[in-house]
mmCIF file with all atom_site columns, C-alpha atoms in Angstrom:
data_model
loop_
_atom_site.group_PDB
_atom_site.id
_atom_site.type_symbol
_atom_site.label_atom_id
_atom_site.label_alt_id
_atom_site.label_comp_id
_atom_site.label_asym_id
_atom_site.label_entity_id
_atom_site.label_seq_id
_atom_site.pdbx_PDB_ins_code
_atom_site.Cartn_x
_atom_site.Cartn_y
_atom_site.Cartn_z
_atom_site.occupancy
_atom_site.B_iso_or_equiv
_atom_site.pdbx_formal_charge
_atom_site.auth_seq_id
_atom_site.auth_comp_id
_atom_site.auth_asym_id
_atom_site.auth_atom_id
_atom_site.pdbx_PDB_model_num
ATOM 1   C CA . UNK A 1 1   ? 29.694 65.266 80.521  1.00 95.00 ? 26  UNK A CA 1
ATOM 2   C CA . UNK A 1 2   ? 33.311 63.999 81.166  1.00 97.00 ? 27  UNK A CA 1
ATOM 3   C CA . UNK A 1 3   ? 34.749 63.226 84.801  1.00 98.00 ? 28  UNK A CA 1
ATOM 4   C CA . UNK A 1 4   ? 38.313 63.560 84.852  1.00 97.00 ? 29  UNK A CA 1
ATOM 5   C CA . UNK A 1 5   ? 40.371 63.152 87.819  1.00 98.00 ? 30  UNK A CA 1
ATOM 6   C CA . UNK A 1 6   ? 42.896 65.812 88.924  1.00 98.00 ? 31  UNK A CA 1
ATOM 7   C CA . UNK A 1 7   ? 46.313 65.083 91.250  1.00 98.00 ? 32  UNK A CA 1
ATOM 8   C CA . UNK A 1 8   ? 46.917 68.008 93.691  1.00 98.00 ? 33  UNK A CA 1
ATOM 9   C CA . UNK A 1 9   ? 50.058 68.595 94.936  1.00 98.00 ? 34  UNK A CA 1
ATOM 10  C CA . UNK A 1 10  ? 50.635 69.162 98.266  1.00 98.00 ? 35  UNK A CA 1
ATOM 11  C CA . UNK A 1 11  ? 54.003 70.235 99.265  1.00 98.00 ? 36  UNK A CA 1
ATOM 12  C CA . UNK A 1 12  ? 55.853 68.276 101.705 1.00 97.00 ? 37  UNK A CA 1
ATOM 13  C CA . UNK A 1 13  ? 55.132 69.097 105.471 1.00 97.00 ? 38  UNK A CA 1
ATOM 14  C CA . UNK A 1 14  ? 51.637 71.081 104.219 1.00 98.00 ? 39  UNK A CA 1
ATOM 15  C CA . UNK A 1 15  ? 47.903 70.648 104.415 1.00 98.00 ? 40  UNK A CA 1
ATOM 16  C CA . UNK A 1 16  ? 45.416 71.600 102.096 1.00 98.00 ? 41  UNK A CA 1
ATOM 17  C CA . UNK A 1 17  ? 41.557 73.394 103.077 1.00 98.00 ? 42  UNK A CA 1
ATOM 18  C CA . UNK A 1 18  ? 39.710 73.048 99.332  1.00 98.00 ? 43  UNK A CA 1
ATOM 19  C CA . UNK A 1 19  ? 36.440 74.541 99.110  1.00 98.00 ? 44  UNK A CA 1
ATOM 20  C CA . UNK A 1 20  ? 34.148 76.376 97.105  1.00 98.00 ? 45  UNK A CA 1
ATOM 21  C CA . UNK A 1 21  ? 33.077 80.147 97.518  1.00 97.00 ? 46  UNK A CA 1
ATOM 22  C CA . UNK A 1 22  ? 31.409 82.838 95.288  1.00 92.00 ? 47  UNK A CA 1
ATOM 23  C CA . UNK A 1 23  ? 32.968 86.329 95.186  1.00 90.00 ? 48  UNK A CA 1
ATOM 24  C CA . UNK A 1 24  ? 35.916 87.608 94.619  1.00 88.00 ? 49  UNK A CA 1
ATOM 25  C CA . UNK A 1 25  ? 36.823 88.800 97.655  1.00 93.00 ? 50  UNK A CA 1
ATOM 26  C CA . UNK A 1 26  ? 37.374 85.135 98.754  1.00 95.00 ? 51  UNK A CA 1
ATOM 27  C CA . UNK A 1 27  ? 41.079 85.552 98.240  1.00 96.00 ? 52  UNK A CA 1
ATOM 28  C CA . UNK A 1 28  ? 41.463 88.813 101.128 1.00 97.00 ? 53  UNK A CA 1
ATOM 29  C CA . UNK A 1 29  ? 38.820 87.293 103.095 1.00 97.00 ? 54  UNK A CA 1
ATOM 30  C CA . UNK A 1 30  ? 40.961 83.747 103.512 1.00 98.00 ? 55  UNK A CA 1
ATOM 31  C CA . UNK A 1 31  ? 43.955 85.620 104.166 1.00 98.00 ? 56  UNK A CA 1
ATOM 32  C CA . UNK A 1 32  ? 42.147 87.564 106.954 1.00 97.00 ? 57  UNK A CA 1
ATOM 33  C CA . UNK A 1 33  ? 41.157 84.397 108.336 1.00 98.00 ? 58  UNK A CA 1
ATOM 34  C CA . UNK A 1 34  ? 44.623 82.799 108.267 1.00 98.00 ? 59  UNK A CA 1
ATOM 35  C CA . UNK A 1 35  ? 45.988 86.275 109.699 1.00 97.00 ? 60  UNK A CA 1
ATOM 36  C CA . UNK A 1 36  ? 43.478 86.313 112.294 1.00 97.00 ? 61  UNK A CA 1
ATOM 37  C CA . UNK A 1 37  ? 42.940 82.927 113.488 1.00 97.00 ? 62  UNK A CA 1
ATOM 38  C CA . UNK A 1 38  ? 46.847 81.074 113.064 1.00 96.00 ? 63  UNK A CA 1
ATOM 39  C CA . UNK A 1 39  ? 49.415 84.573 113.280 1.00 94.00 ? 64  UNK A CA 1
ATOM 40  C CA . UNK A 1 40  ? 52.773 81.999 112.772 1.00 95.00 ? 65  UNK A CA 1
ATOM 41  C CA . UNK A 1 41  ? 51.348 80.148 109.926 1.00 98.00 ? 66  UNK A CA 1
ATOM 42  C CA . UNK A 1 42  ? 52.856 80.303 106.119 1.00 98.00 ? 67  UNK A CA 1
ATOM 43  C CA . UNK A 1 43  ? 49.891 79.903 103.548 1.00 98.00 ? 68  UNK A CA 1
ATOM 44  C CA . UNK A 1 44  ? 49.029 80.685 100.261 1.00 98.00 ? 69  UNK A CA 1
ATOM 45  C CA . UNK A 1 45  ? 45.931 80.943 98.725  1.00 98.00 ? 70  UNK A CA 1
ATOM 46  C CA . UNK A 1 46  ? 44.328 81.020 95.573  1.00 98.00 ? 71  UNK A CA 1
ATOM 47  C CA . UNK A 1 47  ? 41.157 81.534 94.264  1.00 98.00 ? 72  UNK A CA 1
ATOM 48  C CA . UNK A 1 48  ? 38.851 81.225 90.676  1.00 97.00 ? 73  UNK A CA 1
ATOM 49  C CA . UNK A 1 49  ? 36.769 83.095 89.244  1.00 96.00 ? 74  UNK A CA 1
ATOM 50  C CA . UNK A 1 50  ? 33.756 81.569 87.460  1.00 95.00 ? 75  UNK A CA 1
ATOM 51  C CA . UNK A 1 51  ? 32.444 84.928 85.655  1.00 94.00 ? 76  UNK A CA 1
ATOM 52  C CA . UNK A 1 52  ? 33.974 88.225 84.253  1.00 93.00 ? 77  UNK A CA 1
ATOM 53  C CA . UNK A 1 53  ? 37.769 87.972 83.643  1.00 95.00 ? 78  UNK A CA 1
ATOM 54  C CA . UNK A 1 54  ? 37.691 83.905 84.752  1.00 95.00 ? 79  UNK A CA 1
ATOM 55  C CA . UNK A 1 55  ? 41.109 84.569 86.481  1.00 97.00 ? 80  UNK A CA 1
ATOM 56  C CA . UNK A 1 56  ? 43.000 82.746 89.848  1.00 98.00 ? 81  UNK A CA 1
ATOM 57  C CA . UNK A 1 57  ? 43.453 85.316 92.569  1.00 97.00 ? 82  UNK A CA 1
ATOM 58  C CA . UNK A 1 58  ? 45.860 84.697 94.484  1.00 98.00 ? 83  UNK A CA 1
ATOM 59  C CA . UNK A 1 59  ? 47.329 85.495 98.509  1.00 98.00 ? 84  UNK A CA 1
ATOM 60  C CA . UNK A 1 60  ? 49.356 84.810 101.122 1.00 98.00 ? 85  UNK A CA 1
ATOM 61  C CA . UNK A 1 61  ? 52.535 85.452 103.371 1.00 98.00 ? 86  UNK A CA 1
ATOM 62  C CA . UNK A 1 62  ? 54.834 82.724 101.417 1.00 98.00 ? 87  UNK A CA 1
ATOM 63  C CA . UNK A 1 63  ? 55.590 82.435 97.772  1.00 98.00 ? 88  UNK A CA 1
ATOM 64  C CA . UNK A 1 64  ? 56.111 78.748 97.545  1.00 98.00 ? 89  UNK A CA 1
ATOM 65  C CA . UNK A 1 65  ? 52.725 78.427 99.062  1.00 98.00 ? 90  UNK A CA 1
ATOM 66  C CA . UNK A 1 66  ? 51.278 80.459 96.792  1.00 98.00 ? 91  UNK A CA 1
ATOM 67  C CA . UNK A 1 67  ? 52.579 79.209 93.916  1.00 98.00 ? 92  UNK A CA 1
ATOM 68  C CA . UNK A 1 68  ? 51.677 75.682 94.419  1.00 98.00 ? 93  UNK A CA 1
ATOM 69  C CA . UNK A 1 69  ? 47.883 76.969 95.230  1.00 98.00 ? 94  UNK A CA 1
ATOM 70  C CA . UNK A 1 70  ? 47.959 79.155 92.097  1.00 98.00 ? 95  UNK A CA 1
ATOM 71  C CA . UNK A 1 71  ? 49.119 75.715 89.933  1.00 98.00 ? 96  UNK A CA 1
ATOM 72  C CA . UNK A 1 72  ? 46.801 73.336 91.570  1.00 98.00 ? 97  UNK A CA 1
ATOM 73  C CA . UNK A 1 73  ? 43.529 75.976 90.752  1.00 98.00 ? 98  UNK A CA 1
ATOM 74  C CA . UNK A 1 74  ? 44.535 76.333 87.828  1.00 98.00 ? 99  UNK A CA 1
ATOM 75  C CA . UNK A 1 75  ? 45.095 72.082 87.327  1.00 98.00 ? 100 UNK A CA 1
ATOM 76  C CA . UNK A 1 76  ? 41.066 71.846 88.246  1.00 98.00 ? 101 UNK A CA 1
ATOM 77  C CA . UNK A 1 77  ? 39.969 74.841 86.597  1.00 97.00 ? 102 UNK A CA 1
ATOM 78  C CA . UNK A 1 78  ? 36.917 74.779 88.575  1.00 97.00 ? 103 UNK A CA 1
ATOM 79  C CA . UNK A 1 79  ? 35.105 78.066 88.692  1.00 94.00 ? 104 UNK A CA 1
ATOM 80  C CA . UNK A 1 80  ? 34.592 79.630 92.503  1.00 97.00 ? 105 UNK A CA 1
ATOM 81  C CA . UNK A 1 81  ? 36.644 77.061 93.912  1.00 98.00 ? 106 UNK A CA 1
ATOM 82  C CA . UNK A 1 82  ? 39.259 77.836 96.746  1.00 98.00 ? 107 UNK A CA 1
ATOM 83  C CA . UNK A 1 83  ? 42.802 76.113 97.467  1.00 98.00 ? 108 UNK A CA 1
ATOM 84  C CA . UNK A 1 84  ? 43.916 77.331 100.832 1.00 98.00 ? 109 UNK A CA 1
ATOM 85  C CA . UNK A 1 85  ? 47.394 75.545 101.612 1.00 98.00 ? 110 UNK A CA 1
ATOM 86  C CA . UNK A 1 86  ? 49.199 76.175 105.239 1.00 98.00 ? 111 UNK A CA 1
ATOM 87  C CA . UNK A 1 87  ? 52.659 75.415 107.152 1.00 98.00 ? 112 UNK A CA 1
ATOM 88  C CA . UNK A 1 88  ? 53.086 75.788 110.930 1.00 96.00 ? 113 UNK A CA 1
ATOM 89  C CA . UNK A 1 89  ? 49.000 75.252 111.500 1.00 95.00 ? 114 UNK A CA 1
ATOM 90  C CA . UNK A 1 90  ? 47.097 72.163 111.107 1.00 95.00 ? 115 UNK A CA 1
ATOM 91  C CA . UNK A 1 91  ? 43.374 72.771 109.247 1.00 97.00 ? 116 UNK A CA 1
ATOM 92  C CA . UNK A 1 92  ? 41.293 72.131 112.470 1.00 94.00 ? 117 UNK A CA 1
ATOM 93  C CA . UNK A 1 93  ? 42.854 75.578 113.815 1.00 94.00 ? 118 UNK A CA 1
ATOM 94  C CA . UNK A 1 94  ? 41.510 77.642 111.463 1.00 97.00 ? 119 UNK A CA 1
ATOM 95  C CA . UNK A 1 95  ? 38.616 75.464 109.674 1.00 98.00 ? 120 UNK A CA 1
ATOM 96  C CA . UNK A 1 96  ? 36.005 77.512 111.815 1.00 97.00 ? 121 UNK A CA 1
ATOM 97  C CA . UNK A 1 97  ? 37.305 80.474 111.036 1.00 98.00 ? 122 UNK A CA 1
ATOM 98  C CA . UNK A 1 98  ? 37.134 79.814 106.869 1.00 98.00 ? 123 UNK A CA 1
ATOM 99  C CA . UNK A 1 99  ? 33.737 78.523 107.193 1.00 97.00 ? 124 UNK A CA 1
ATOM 100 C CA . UNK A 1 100 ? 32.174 81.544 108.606 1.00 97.00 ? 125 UNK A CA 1
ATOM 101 C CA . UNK A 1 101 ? 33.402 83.260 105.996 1.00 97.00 ? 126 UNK A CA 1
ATOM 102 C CA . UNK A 1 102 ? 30.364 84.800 104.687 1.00 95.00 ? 127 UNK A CA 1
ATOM 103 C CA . UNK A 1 103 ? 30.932 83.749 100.920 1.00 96.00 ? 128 UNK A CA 1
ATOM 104 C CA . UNK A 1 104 ? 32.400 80.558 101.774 1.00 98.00 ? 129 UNK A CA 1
ATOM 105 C CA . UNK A 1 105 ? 29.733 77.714 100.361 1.00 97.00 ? 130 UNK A CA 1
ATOM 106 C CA . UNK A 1 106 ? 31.428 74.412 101.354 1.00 97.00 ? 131 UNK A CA 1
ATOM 107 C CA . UNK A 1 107 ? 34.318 72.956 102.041 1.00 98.00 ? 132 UNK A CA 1
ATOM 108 C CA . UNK A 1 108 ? 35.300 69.556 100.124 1.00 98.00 ? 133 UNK A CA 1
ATOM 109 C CA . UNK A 1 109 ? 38.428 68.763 102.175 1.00 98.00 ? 134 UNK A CA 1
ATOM 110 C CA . UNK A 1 110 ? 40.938 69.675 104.750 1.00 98.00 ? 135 UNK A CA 1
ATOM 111 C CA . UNK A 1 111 ? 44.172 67.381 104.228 1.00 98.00 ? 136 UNK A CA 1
ATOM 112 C CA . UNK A 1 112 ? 47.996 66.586 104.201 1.00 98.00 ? 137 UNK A CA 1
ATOM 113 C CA . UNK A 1 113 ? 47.178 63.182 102.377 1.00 97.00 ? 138 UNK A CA 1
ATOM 114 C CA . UNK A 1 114 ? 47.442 62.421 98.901  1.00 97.00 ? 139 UNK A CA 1
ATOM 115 C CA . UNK A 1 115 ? 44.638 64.181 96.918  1.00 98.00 ? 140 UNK A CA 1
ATOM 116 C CA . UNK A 1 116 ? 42.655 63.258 93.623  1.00 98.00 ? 141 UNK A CA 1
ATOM 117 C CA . UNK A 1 117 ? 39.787 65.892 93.374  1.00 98.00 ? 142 UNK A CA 1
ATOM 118 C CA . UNK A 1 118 ? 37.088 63.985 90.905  1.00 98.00 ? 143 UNK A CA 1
ATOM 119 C CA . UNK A 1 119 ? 35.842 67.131 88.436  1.00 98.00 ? 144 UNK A CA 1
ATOM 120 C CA . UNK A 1 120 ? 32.996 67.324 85.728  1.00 98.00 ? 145 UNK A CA 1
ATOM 121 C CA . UNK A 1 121 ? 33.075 68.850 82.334  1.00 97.00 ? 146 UNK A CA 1
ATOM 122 C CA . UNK A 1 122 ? 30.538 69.934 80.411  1.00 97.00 ? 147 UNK A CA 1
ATOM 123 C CA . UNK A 1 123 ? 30.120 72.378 77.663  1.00 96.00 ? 148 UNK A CA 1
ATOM 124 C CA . UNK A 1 124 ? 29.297 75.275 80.441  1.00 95.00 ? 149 UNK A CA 1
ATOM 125 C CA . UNK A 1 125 ? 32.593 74.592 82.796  1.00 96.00 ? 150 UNK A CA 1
ATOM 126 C CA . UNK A 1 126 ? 34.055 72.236 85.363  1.00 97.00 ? 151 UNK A CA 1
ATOM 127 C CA . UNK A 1 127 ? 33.105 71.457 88.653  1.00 97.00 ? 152 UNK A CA 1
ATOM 128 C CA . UNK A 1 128 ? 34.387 69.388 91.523  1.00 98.00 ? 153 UNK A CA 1
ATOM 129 C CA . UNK A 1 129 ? 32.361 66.236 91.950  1.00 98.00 ? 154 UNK A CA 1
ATOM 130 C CA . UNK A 1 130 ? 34.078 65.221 95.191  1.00 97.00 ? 155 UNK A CA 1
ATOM 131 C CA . UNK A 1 131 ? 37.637 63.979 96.200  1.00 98.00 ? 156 UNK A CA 1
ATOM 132 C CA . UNK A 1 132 ? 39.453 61.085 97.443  1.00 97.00 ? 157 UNK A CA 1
ATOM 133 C CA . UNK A 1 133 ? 41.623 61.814 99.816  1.00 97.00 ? 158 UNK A CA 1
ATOM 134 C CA . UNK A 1 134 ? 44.077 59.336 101.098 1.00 94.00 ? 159 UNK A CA 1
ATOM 135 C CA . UNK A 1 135 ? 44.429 55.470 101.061 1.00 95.00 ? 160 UNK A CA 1
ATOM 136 C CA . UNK A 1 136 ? 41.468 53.088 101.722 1.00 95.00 ? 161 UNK A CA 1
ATOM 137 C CA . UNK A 1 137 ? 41.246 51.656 105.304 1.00 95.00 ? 162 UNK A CA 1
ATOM 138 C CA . UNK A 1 138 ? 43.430 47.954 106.124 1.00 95.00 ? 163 UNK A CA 1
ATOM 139 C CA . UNK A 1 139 ? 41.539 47.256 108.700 1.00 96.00 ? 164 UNK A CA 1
ATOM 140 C CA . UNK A 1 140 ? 40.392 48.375 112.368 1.00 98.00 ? 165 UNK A CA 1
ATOM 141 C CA . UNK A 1 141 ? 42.423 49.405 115.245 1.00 97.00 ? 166 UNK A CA 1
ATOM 142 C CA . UNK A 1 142 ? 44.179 47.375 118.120 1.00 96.00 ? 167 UNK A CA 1
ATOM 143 C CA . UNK A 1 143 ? 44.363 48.396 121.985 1.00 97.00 ? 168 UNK A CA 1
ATOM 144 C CA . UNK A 1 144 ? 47.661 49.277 121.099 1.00 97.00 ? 169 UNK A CA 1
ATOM 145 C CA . UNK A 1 145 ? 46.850 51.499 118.239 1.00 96.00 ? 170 UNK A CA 1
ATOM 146 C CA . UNK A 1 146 ? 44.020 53.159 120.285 1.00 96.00 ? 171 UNK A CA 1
ATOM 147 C CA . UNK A 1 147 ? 46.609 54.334 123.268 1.00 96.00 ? 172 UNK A CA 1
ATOM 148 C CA . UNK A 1 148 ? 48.749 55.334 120.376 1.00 96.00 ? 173 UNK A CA 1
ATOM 149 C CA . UNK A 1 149 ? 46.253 57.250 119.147 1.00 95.00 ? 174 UNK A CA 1
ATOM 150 C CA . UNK A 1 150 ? 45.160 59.055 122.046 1.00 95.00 ? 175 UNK A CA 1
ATOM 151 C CA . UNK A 1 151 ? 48.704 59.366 123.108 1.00 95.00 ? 176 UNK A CA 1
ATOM 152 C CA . UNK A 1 152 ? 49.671 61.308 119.866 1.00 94.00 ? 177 UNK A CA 1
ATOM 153 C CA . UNK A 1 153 ? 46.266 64.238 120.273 1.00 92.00 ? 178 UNK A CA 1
ATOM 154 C CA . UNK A 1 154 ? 48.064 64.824 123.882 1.00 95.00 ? 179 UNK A CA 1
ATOM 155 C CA . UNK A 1 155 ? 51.507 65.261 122.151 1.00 93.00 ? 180 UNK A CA 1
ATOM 156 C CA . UNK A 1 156 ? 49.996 67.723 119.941 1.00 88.00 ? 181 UNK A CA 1
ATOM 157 C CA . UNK A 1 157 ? 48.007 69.493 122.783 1.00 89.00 ? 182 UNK A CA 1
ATOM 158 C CA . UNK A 1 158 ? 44.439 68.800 121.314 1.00 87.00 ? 183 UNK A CA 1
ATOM 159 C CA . UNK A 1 159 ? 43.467 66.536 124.282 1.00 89.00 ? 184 UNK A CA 1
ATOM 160 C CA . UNK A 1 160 ? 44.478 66.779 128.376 1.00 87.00 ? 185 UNK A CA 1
#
């Protein structure tokens, strides 16, 4: 086995929902979701297949977005493996919705932070052995950064 570690690109102002999933009707079903649950969104999806033509299948309402989530499955050629990436909806708005997807298995992360996505390779395939998302912590929060904080989830309407 070989671990490798694989940069995704995120485009500026997006976030990222990677998971894992089993059929091939992934793809429709996310897009259903996205539809459903976040109507003003942009997204693109994509989607690989781990068994019969072994191809990313790809949707969404924006090119760009779908492009860049057609590259990055294709950069971790993982098998049944999911990038989702959105504009104009932030991942806890529709993370419920993706994970009752019925063939949705897991989710590995929900981001707009910089991504490495650790994957194994053996003689079978290649699989996602977790991710690092972001920068490590510099410490712990102040009083000030606590109001902050809490100030910012009003801004964005999460909190009264």
């Amino acid at each position: 086995m070989e671990l490798k570690v694989v940069k995704i690109e995120i485009p500026e102002g997006s976030n990222l929902v990677l998971g894992q999933s089993h059929f091939i009707k992934t793809a429709e079903d996310l897009y259903e979701a996205m539809a459903g649950t976040a109507p003003g969104a942009k997204f693109g999806i994509a989607f690989s297949e781990a068994s019969g033509d072994c191809l990313v299948r790809s949707e969404g309402n924006d090119l760009e977005l779908v492009e860049a989530a057609k590259k990055n499955s294709l950069d971790l050629a993982c098998g049944h493996t999911f990038v989702l990436l959105m504009n104009g909806a932030f991942p806890i708005n529709v993370l419920n919705a993706i994970k009752s997807i019925q063939e949705v298995c897991g989710i590995f992360c929900a981001t707009a932070n910089p991504l490495e996505v650790v994957v194994a390779e053996t003689d079978l395939g290649r699989g996602i052995m977790g991710v690092i998302d972001g920068f490590v912590p510099r410490g712990t929060e102040n009083d000030q950064q606590v109001e902050e904080r809490r100030l910012l989830l009003r801004r964005f309407g999460y909190k009264l």
